[in-house]
Amino acid sequence: MFFDALKKKFFRPSSFLGCDIGTTSIKIVELTRSGEQAALKNYGLLESFGHFERANNVIQANDLKLSEQETAQMLSTLIKQSKFSTTHAVASVPTFSSFITVLEIPSMSDEETAKAMSYQIRQHIPLPLSEIAVDWIRVGQREDENGFVKQYVLLVAIPNELIERYRRIFKQAGLTLHALEVEPLAYTRSVIGSDATPTLVVDIGARCTNITAVDQGFVKLNVQIDYAGDTLTNAVARGLGVGLRRAEELKKQKGLVGGRGEYELSTLEIPFIDVILHEVEKARAECERLHGAKIERCLLIGGGANLMGIESYVEKKIALPTMAGNGLLFAPAPQHLAMVERELQTRFALAVGLAIKGFM
Ligand SMILES: Nc1ncnc2c1ncn2[C@@H]1O[C@H](COP(=O)(O)OP(=O)(O)OP(=O)(O)O)[C@@H](O)[C@H]1O
Ligand SMILES: [Mg+2]
């Protein structure tokens, strides 16, 4: 959702910050554009380990646990440290505090669809229209078994109160917030673009995993679950009787592969990865049933996509070609960042998609 300043296209900044405020870390990228080509210029990451000490101490949760003040301070710190050259920003709101759903309605003209949607919005969103910002877009059409043509409409809504809160946080941090977007739309833009291949994108964060089915470049389905990277860390901590910080370290060092004598680490992690994959399989089946698109590949993004050995495990388990997503497809990184390229491609995929939106 763009705010007025940018919609009117009065001016076009040549650089944008994409700001992903996750539950346990803030990730920002700066993209510049010359002509039609975008490039990554700089990035910044601020991790909060507070959630390992106190479960409630996350950057944001359903009710945005940390205060505006604290979030703005973390954002300011990161901005200062990273020395970005622009203050123009686009940010995301988490799936758990927004609405994203795909509706199936009979095919009809644009005007009739608009009317039908105002009814549908009231049916599907539990807040009065005056309290939300809504956007919708047609994402597909299909003839059902009885010969009726159905259209699919992606409906997105963000509570106004949340928009205002983000505006205040960004203002306090000295940034101009031009647009807010729900997460799945942003990472789909950076890892898929307009590629038509039916794909599942799985964003494994710290607290949540988002599973997004994309076909013909459009989001067709999105599911969010509460099993993610931290679930694995907790399992390792409990299983080995070590603290969360140590468990996090071991998880990152050994992943699912480990070595001799460390096989128990993957034994501890796999039951929880399987819970995530069960939801992935459900989303795949649902997308194929509703949209008739046979899913051809699975792309893993988010910090959890860096768990060693996860790609081959997922590929075998769900029998689908699986690889790490590349958020830098349309915004390559400079040579001196080659060492962190994989992390930029996966963990920063959402931030990159947000910055690209600034140029649209
Ligand atoms: N090399 C690695 N191996 C395994 N796990 C990793 C690695 N690097 C990061 N992670 C995990 O990724 C998670 C953090 O990912 P990310 O930054 O995408 O989360 P977030 O955006 O803060 O959370 P959420 O998306 O749930 O709001 C943590 O659980 C962390 O342990
Ligand atoms: Mg995240």
Tab-separated table of C-alpha atoms and ligand atoms in Angstrom:
chain	number	residue	atom	x	y	z
A	1	MET	CA	0.000	0.000	0.000
A	2	PHE	CA	1.515	3.256	-1.105
A	3	PHE	CA	0.969	6.432	0.811
A	4	ASP	CA	-0.043	9.537	-1.083
A	5	ALA	CA	3.364	11.122	-1.455
A	6	LEU	CA	4.644	8.387	-3.712
A	7	LYS	CA	1.418	7.571	-5.484
A	8	LYS	CA	1.375	11.048	-6.919
A	9	LYS	CA	4.864	10.497	-8.312
A	10	PHE	CA	5.982	14.026	-7.510
A	11	PHE	CA	9.520	12.846	-7.262
A	12	ARG	CA	11.396	9.606	-7.544
A	13	PRO	CA	14.244	8.854	-5.187
A	14	SER	CA	17.067	6.888	-6.836
A	15	SER	CA	17.659	4.768	-3.721
A	16	PHE	CA	15.298	3.009	-1.353
A	17	LEU	CA	15.613	1.156	1.914
A	18	GLY	CA	13.632	-2.076	2.264
A	19	CYS	CA	12.969	-2.569	5.998
A	20	ASP	CA	11.982	-5.978	7.343
A	21	ILE	CA	11.210	-5.777	11.048
A	22	GLY	CA	11.071	-9.446	12.001
A	23	THR	CA	10.228	-10.875	15.407
A	24	THR	CA	13.869	-11.254	16.423
A	25	SER	CA	15.852	-9.136	13.979
A	26	ILE	CA	15.663	-6.089	11.735
A	27	LYS	CA	16.975	-6.469	8.216
A	28	ILE	CA	17.468	-3.519	5.886
A	29	VAL	CA	18.822	-3.306	2.357
A	30	GLU	CA	19.541	-0.232	0.311
A	31	LEU	CA	18.932	-0.557	-3.416
A	32	THR	CA	19.872	1.995	-6.025
A	33	ARG	CA	18.528	2.169	-9.513
A	34	SER	CA	19.977	3.445	-12.707
A	35	GLY	CA	17.750	3.093	-15.760
A	36	GLU	CA	15.768	-0.120	-15.403
A	37	GLN	CA	18.457	-1.926	-13.404
A	38	ALA	CA	18.457	-2.066	-9.609
A	39	ALA	CA	21.522	-3.027	-7.577
A	40	LEU	CA	22.131	-3.722	-3.922
A	41	LYS	CA	24.273	-1.023	-2.417
A	42	ASN	CA	24.356	-1.715	1.286
A	43	TYR	CA	22.666	-3.765	3.984
A	44	GLY	CA	22.286	-3.895	7.741
A	45	LEU	CA	21.204	-6.483	10.303
A	46	LEU	CA	20.339	-5.989	13.939
A	47	GLU	CA	19.642	-9.131	15.904
A	48	SER	CA	17.917	-9.083	19.256
A	49	PHE	CA	18.827	-11.995	21.479
A	50	GLY	CA	16.463	-10.821	24.173
A	51	HIS	CA	13.945	-13.492	23.209
A	52	PHE	CA	16.384	-16.172	24.364
A	53	GLU	CA	16.362	-14.715	27.860
A	54	ARG	CA	12.677	-13.873	28.091
A	55	ALA	CA	10.146	-15.447	25.753
A	56	ASN	CA	8.160	-12.209	25.517
A	57	ASN	CA	11.072	-10.058	24.535
A	58	VAL	CA	10.584	-10.136	20.772
A	59	ILE	CA	10.736	-7.120	18.491
A	60	GLN	CA	7.192	-7.639	17.467
A	61	ALA	CA	4.418	-10.074	18.152
A	62	ASN	CA	0.675	-10.085	17.606
A	63	ASP	CA	0.429	-7.021	19.764
A	64	LEU	CA	3.790	-5.492	18.826
A	65	LYS	CA	5.337	-6.324	22.206
A	66	LEU	CA	8.262	-3.948	22.240
A	67	SER	CA	7.199	-0.369	22.576
A	68	GLU	CA	7.255	2.011	19.641
A	69	GLN	CA	10.056	3.794	21.393
A	70	GLU	CA	12.255	0.709	21.638
A	71	THR	CA	11.602	-0.343	18.046
A	72	ALA	CA	12.363	3.178	16.795
A	73	GLN	CA	15.577	3.149	18.810
A	74	MET	CA	16.680	-0.176	17.352
A	75	LEU	CA	15.872	1.109	13.888
A	76	SER	CA	17.867	4.329	14.489
A	77	THR	CA	20.844	2.356	15.803
A	78	LEU	CA	20.868	0.141	12.731
A	79	ILE	CA	20.505	3.105	10.366
A	80	LYS	CA	23.410	4.901	11.990
A	81	GLN	CA	25.656	1.847	12.019
A	82	SER	CA	24.933	0.932	8.427
A	83	LYS	CA	25.513	4.438	7.022
A	84	PHE	CA	22.789	4.227	4.420
A	85	SER	CA	22.736	7.058	1.917
A	86	THR	CA	18.953	7.494	1.752
A	87	THR	CA	16.106	7.944	4.210
A	88	HIS	CA	13.334	6.824	1.812
A	89	ALA	CA	11.885	3.574	3.085
A	90	VAL	CA	9.356	0.838	2.369
A	91	ALA	CA	8.488	-1.606	5.168
A	92	SER	CA	6.518	-4.767	5.726
A	93	VAL	CA	3.885	-5.674	8.278
A	94	PRO	CA	3.902	-9.259	9.522
A	95	THR	CA	1.294	-11.677	8.272
A	96	PHE	CA	-0.047	-12.196	11.798
A	97	SER	CA	-1.101	-8.585	12.156
A	98	SER	CA	-2.561	-8.117	8.665
A	99	PHE	CA	-4.992	-9.980	6.443
A	100	ILE	CA	-4.084	-11.761	3.266
A	101	THR	CA	-6.510	-14.119	1.635
A	102	VAL	CA	-7.468	-15.323	-1.829
A	103	LEU	CA	-11.203	-15.328	-2.575
A	104	GLU	CA	-13.032	-17.294	-5.216
A	105	ILE	CA	-15.913	-15.388	-6.819
A	106	PRO	CA	-17.798	-15.735	-10.109
A	107	SER	CA	-16.147	-14.097	-13.093
A	108	MET	CA	-17.659	-10.646	-13.817
A	109	SER	CA	-16.761	-7.186	-15.117
A	110	ASP	CA	-14.329	-4.923	-13.249
A	111	GLU	CA	-17.163	-2.747	-12.008
A	112	GLU	CA	-19.207	-5.679	-10.732
A	113	THR	CA	-16.116	-7.201	-9.149
A	114	ALA	CA	-15.476	-3.958	-7.280
A	115	LYS	CA	-19.032	-4.051	-5.921
A	116	ALA	CA	-18.773	-7.725	-5.015
A	117	MET	CA	-15.493	-7.069	-3.234
A	118	SER	CA	-16.918	-4.450	-0.913
A	119	TYR	CA	-19.356	-7.141	0.264
A	120	GLN	CA	-16.605	-9.784	0.468
A	121	ILE	CA	-14.358	-7.485	2.516
A	122	ARG	CA	-17.062	-7.136	5.137
A	123	GLN	CA	-17.485	-10.923	5.212
A	124	HIS	CA	-13.812	-11.783	5.557
A	125	ILE	CA	-12.267	-9.026	7.633
A	126	PRO	CA	-13.330	-8.735	11.252
A	127	LEU	CA	-12.776	-4.957	11.429
A	128	PRO	CA	-14.966	-2.102	10.199
A	129	LEU	CA	-14.006	-0.693	6.787
A	130	SER	CA	-13.207	2.634	8.423
A	131	GLU	CA	-10.416	0.973	10.430
A	132	ILE	CA	-8.487	-0.748	7.635
A	133	ALA	CA	-6.618	0.025	4.426
A	134	VAL	CA	-7.623	-2.483	1.757
A	135	ASP	CA	-6.192	-3.528	-1.570
A	136	TRP	CA	-7.264	-6.285	-3.920
A	137	ILE	CA	-6.081	-7.656	-7.206
A	138	ARG	CA	-7.275	-10.394	-9.584
A	139	VAL	CA	-4.790	-13.242	-9.501
A	140	GLY	CA	-6.384	-15.830	-11.757
A	141	GLN	CA	-9.395	-17.327	-13.405
A	142	ARG	CA	-10.552	-20.901	-13.885
A	143	GLU	CA	-13.473	-22.892	-15.257
A	144	ASP	CA	-14.822	-25.303	-12.653
A	145	GLU	CA	-16.130	-28.863	-13.256
A	146	ASN	CA	-19.605	-27.495	-14.008
A	147	GLY	CA	-18.403	-25.058	-16.656
A	148	PHE	CA	-18.702	-21.935	-14.445
A	149	VAL	CA	-15.871	-19.447	-14.795
A	150	LYS	CA	-14.453	-18.406	-11.403
A	151	GLN	CA	-12.035	-15.637	-10.709
A	152	TYR	CA	-9.564	-15.506	-7.837
A	153	VAL	CA	-8.985	-12.239	-6.058
A	154	LEU	CA	-6.157	-11.594	-3.607
A	155	LEU	CA	-7.421	-9.440	-0.748
A	156	VAL	CA	-4.969	-7.609	1.483
A	157	ALA	CA	-5.836	-5.410	4.456
A	158	ILE	CA	-3.755	-3.618	7.069
A	159	PRO	CA	-5.346	-2.053	10.169
A	160	ASN	CA	-5.040	1.760	10.077
A	161	GLU	CA	-3.845	1.720	13.664
A	162	LEU	CA	-0.866	-0.427	12.665
A	163	ILE	CA	-0.086	1.845	9.706
A	164	GLU	CA	-0.046	4.854	12.027
A	165	ARG	CA	2.199	3.037	14.484
A	166	TYR	CA	4.704	2.210	11.736
A	167	ARG	CA	4.613	5.793	10.487
A	168	ARG	CA	5.456	7.056	13.967
A	169	ILE	CA	8.254	4.511	14.438
A	170	PHE	CA	9.845	5.413	11.093
A	171	LYS	CA	9.483	9.118	11.701
A	172	GLN	CA	11.173	8.782	15.079
A	173	ALA	CA	14.004	6.896	13.401
A	174	GLY	CA	14.390	9.744	10.896
A	175	LEU	CA	13.025	7.810	7.893
A	176	THR	CA	10.288	8.645	5.400
A	177	LEU	CA	7.977	5.663	5.100
A	178	HIS	CA	6.532	5.597	1.575
A	179	ALA	CA	4.686	2.304	1.604
A	180	LEU	CA	3.774	-0.695	3.736
A	181	GLU	CA	3.278	-4.146	2.365
A	182	VAL	CA	2.380	-7.605	3.626
A	183	GLU	CA	5.376	-9.946	3.670
A	184	PRO	CA	4.428	-12.588	1.043
A	185	LEU	CA	3.931	-9.984	-1.701
A	186	ALA	CA	7.363	-8.487	-1.055
A	187	TYR	CA	9.407	-11.698	-1.116
A	188	THR	CA	7.483	-13.019	-4.098
A	189	ARG	CA	8.608	-9.904	-5.991
A	190	SER	CA	12.287	-10.487	-5.207
A	191	VAL	CA	12.599	-14.272	-5.539
A	192	ILE	CA	10.100	-14.879	-8.356
A	193	GLY	CA	9.199	-11.646	-10.144
A	194	SER	CA	7.045	-12.531	-13.143
A	195	ASP	CA	8.381	-16.086	-13.561
A	196	ALA	CA	5.314	-18.210	-14.369
A	197	THR	CA	6.571	-21.455	-12.757
A	198	PRO	CA	4.145	-22.731	-10.083
A	199	THR	CA	6.268	-22.441	-6.948
A	200	LEU	CA	6.035	-22.780	-3.181
A	201	VAL	CA	8.039	-20.149	-1.329
A	202	VAL	CA	8.712	-21.099	2.296
A	203	ASP	CA	9.958	-18.272	4.521
A	204	ILE	CA	11.378	-19.832	7.686
A	205	GLY	CA	11.879	-17.053	10.209
A	206	ALA	CA	12.558	-17.228	13.931
A	207	ARG	CA	8.996	-17.402	15.231
A	208	CYS	CA	6.885	-18.018	12.117
A	209	THR	CA	7.009	-19.823	8.814
A	210	ASN	CA	5.058	-18.439	5.872
A	211	ILE	CA	4.155	-20.788	3.058
A	212	THR	CA	3.186	-19.026	-0.153
A	213	ALA	CA	1.983	-20.692	-3.344
A	214	VAL	CA	2.785	-18.576	-6.386
A	215	ASP	CA	1.663	-19.281	-9.936
A	216	GLN	CA	2.090	-17.116	-13.044
A	217	GLY	CA	3.855	-14.647	-10.727
A	218	PHE	CA	0.728	-14.204	-8.553
A	219	VAL	CA	0.258	-15.203	-4.917
A	220	LYS	CA	-2.459	-17.870	-4.927
A	221	LEU	CA	-2.401	-18.966	-1.312
A	222	ASN	CA	-0.655	-18.087	1.928
A	223	VAL	CA	-0.473	-19.985	5.182
A	224	GLN	CA	1.348	-19.026	8.336
A	225	ILE	CA	2.389	-21.374	11.134
A	226	ASP	CA	4.124	-20.920	14.481
A	227	TYR	CA	6.885	-23.463	13.885
A	228	ALA	CA	10.151	-21.973	12.663
A	229	GLY	CA	13.852	-21.523	13.480
A	230	ASP	CA	13.331	-20.928	17.202
A	231	THR	CA	11.347	-24.158	17.458
A	232	LEU	CA	14.472	-26.015	16.349
A	233	THR	CA	16.679	-24.096	18.791
A	234	ASN	CA	14.286	-24.951	21.628
A	235	ALA	CA	14.285	-28.621	20.640
A	236	VAL	CA	18.095	-28.725	20.655
A	237	ALA	CA	18.247	-26.935	24.020
A	238	ARG	CA	15.759	-29.317	25.613
A	239	GLY	CA	17.233	-32.416	24.010
A	240	LEU	CA	20.840	-31.691	24.943
A	241	GLY	CA	20.114	-29.923	28.219
A	242	VAL	CA	21.956	-26.754	27.145
A	243	GLY	CA	20.971	-23.082	27.196
A	244	LEU	CA	19.231	-21.437	24.249
A	245	ARG	CA	22.262	-19.458	23.138
A	246	ARG	CA	24.421	-22.573	23.046
A	247	ALA	CA	21.664	-24.485	21.262
A	248	GLU	CA	21.434	-21.695	18.660
A	249	GLU	CA	25.183	-21.908	18.093
A	250	LEU	CA	25.114	-25.683	17.710
A	251	LYS	CA	22.172	-25.507	15.333
A	252	LYS	CA	23.990	-23.035	13.106
A	253	GLN	CA	27.252	-25.004	13.204
A	254	LYS	CA	25.904	-28.469	12.574
A	255	GLY	CA	22.542	-27.978	10.917
A	256	LEU	CA	20.984	-31.244	9.820
A	257	VAL	CA	24.233	-32.784	8.702
A	258	GLY	CA	26.458	-32.719	11.776
A	259	GLY	CA	29.204	-35.301	11.948
A	260	ARG	CA	29.908	-38.440	13.845
A	261	GLY	CA	28.468	-38.328	17.327
A	262	GLU	CA	26.302	-35.350	16.486
A	263	TYR	CA	23.594	-37.242	14.729
A	264	GLU	CA	21.262	-36.597	17.644
A	265	LEU	CA	21.054	-32.933	16.661
A	266	SER	CA	19.193	-33.726	13.473
A	267	THR	CA	17.143	-36.318	15.356
A	268	LEU	CA	16.013	-33.494	17.631
A	269	GLU	CA	15.280	-31.077	14.792
A	270	ILE	CA	13.627	-33.295	12.217
A	271	PRO	CA	10.271	-33.893	13.965
A	272	PHE	CA	9.703	-30.114	13.946
A	273	ILE	CA	10.862	-29.654	10.362
A	274	ASP	CA	8.392	-32.387	9.499
A	275	VAL	CA	5.590	-30.395	11.140
A	276	ILE	CA	6.455	-27.478	8.831
A	277	LEU	CA	6.652	-29.792	5.828
A	278	HIS	CA	3.276	-31.291	6.622
A	279	GLU	CA	1.809	-27.781	6.249
A	280	VAL	CA	3.842	-27.263	3.071
A	281	GLU	CA	2.312	-30.425	1.589
A	282	LYS	CA	-1.169	-29.285	2.597
A	283	ALA	CA	-0.634	-25.903	0.930
A	284	ARG	CA	0.672	-27.598	-2.189
A	285	ALA	CA	-2.365	-29.901	-2.396
A	286	GLU	CA	-4.760	-27.008	-1.765
A	287	CYS	CA	-3.160	-24.853	-4.446
A	288	GLU	CA	-3.225	-27.680	-6.964
A	289	ARG	CA	-6.863	-28.461	-6.145
A	290	LEU	CA	-8.084	-24.852	-6.319
A	291	HIS	CA	-5.962	-23.466	-9.103
A	292	GLY	CA	-5.083	-26.548	-11.141
A	293	ALA	CA	-1.442	-25.477	-11.130
A	294	LYS	CA	0.979	-28.331	-10.589
A	295	ILE	CA	3.665	-27.037	-8.224
A	296	GLU	CA	7.105	-27.556	-9.788
A	297	ARG	CA	9.552	-26.331	-7.163
A	298	CYS	CA	10.052	-25.186	-3.596
A	299	LEU	CA	12.200	-22.151	-2.697
A	300	LEU	CA	13.408	-21.695	0.879
A	301	ILE	CA	14.054	-18.217	2.269
A	302	GLY	CA	14.348	-16.541	5.685
A	303	GLY	CA	17.116	-17.244	8.203
A	304	GLY	CA	15.929	-20.849	8.580
A	305	ALA	CA	16.788	-21.516	4.923
A	306	ASN	CA	20.450	-21.459	6.000
A	307	LEU	CA	20.170	-24.548	8.170
A	308	MET	CA	22.839	-26.839	6.722
A	309	GLY	CA	21.325	-29.760	4.842
A	310	ILE	CA	17.764	-28.429	4.810
A	311	GLU	CA	17.414	-28.228	1.022
A	312	SER	CA	18.191	-31.884	0.390
A	313	TYR	CA	16.087	-32.990	3.353
A	314	VAL	CA	13.045	-31.041	2.129
A	315	GLU	CA	13.525	-32.174	-1.453
A	316	LYS	CA	13.488	-35.839	-0.408
A	317	LYS	CA	10.689	-35.490	2.102
A	318	ILE	CA	8.193	-33.717	-0.162
A	319	ALA	CA	9.531	-35.055	-3.482
A	320	LEU	CA	9.796	-31.627	-5.049
A	321	PRO	CA	12.883	-29.880	-6.474
A	322	THR	CA	13.972	-27.617	-3.603
A	323	MET	CA	16.591	-24.898	-3.413
A	324	ALA	CA	17.380	-21.711	-1.569
A	325	GLY	CA	15.486	-18.756	-3.007
A	326	ASN	CA	17.510	-15.914	-4.453
A	327	GLY	CA	16.242	-12.514	-3.380
A	328	LEU	CA	18.964	-10.851	-5.443
A	329	LEU	CA	17.639	-12.048	-8.811
A	330	PHE	CA	16.772	-8.499	-9.858
A	331	ALA	CA	19.207	-6.568	-7.666
A	332	PRO	CA	22.674	-8.122	-7.731
A	333	ALA	CA	25.117	-7.538	-4.889
A	334	PRO	CA	28.542	-5.959	-5.409
A	335	GLN	CA	31.619	-8.187	-5.420
A	336	HIS	CA	32.775	-7.159	-1.943
A	337	LEU	CA	29.631	-8.671	-0.423
A	338	ALA	CA	30.223	-12.101	-1.996
A	339	MET	CA	30.966	-13.594	1.449
A	340	VAL	CA	27.463	-12.843	2.702
A	341	GLU	CA	25.671	-13.386	-0.595
A	342	ARG	CA	23.779	-16.500	0.475
A	343	GLU	CA	22.423	-14.733	3.574
A	344	LEU	CA	21.459	-11.710	1.467
A	345	GLN	CA	19.644	-13.967	-0.996
A	346	THR	CA	17.656	-15.808	1.664
A	347	ARG	CA	17.374	-13.886	4.919
A	348	PHE	CA	17.136	-10.498	3.182
A	349	ALA	CA	14.800	-11.612	0.366
A	350	LEU	CA	11.853	-9.832	1.956
A	351	ALA	CA	13.804	-6.604	2.526
A	352	VAL	CA	14.938	-6.611	-1.121
A	353	GLY	CA	11.358	-7.066	-2.348
A	354	LEU	CA	10.308	-4.070	-0.242
A	355	ALA	CA	13.044	-1.830	-1.634
A	356	ILE	CA	12.114	-2.838	-5.213
A	357	LYS	CA	8.552	-1.763	-4.472
A	358	GLY	CA	9.865	1.753	-3.891
A	359	PHE	CA	10.792	1.960	-7.568
A	360	MET	CA	7.407	0.790	-8.851
B	1	LIG	N1	23.043	-20.569	9.466
B	1	LIG	C1	21.880	-20.816	10.034
B	1	LIG	N2	21.508	-22.102	10.293
B	1	LIG	C2	20.338	-22.363	10.886
B	1	LIG	N3	19.442	-21.447	11.266
B	1	LIG	C3	19.753	-20.175	11.045
B	1	LIG	C4	20.969	-19.775	10.412
B	1	LIG	N4	20.988	-18.437	10.315
B	1	LIG	C5	19.832	-17.998	10.861
B	1	LIG	N5	19.096	-19.038	11.296
B	1	LIG	C6	17.816	-18.992	11.980
B	1	LIG	O1	16.947	-18.127	11.308
B	1	LIG	C7	16.022	-17.541	12.237
B	1	LIG	C8	15.995	-16.048	12.014
B	1	LIG	O2	15.556	-15.820	10.716
B	1	LIG	P1	14.897	-14.447	10.254
B	1	LIG	O3	15.876	-13.352	10.427
B	1	LIG	O4	14.369	-14.677	8.888
B	1	LIG	O5	13.735	-14.330	11.344
B	1	LIG	P2	12.774	-13.101	11.701
B	1	LIG	O6	12.417	-12.418	10.413
B	1	LIG	O7	13.345	-12.273	12.795
B	1	LIG	O8	11.555	-13.874	12.305
B	1	LIG	P3	10.053	-13.972	11.793
B	1	LIG	O9	10.109	-14.061	10.283
B	1	LIG	O10	9.544	-15.209	12.445
B	1	LIG	O11	9.417	-12.721	12.261
B	1	LIG	C9	16.515	-17.900	13.623
B	1	LIG	O12	15.739	-18.956	14.144
B	1	LIG	C10	17.944	-18.397	13.374
B	1	LIG	O13	18.350	-19.389	14.281
B	2	MG	MG	10.876	-12.739	8.936
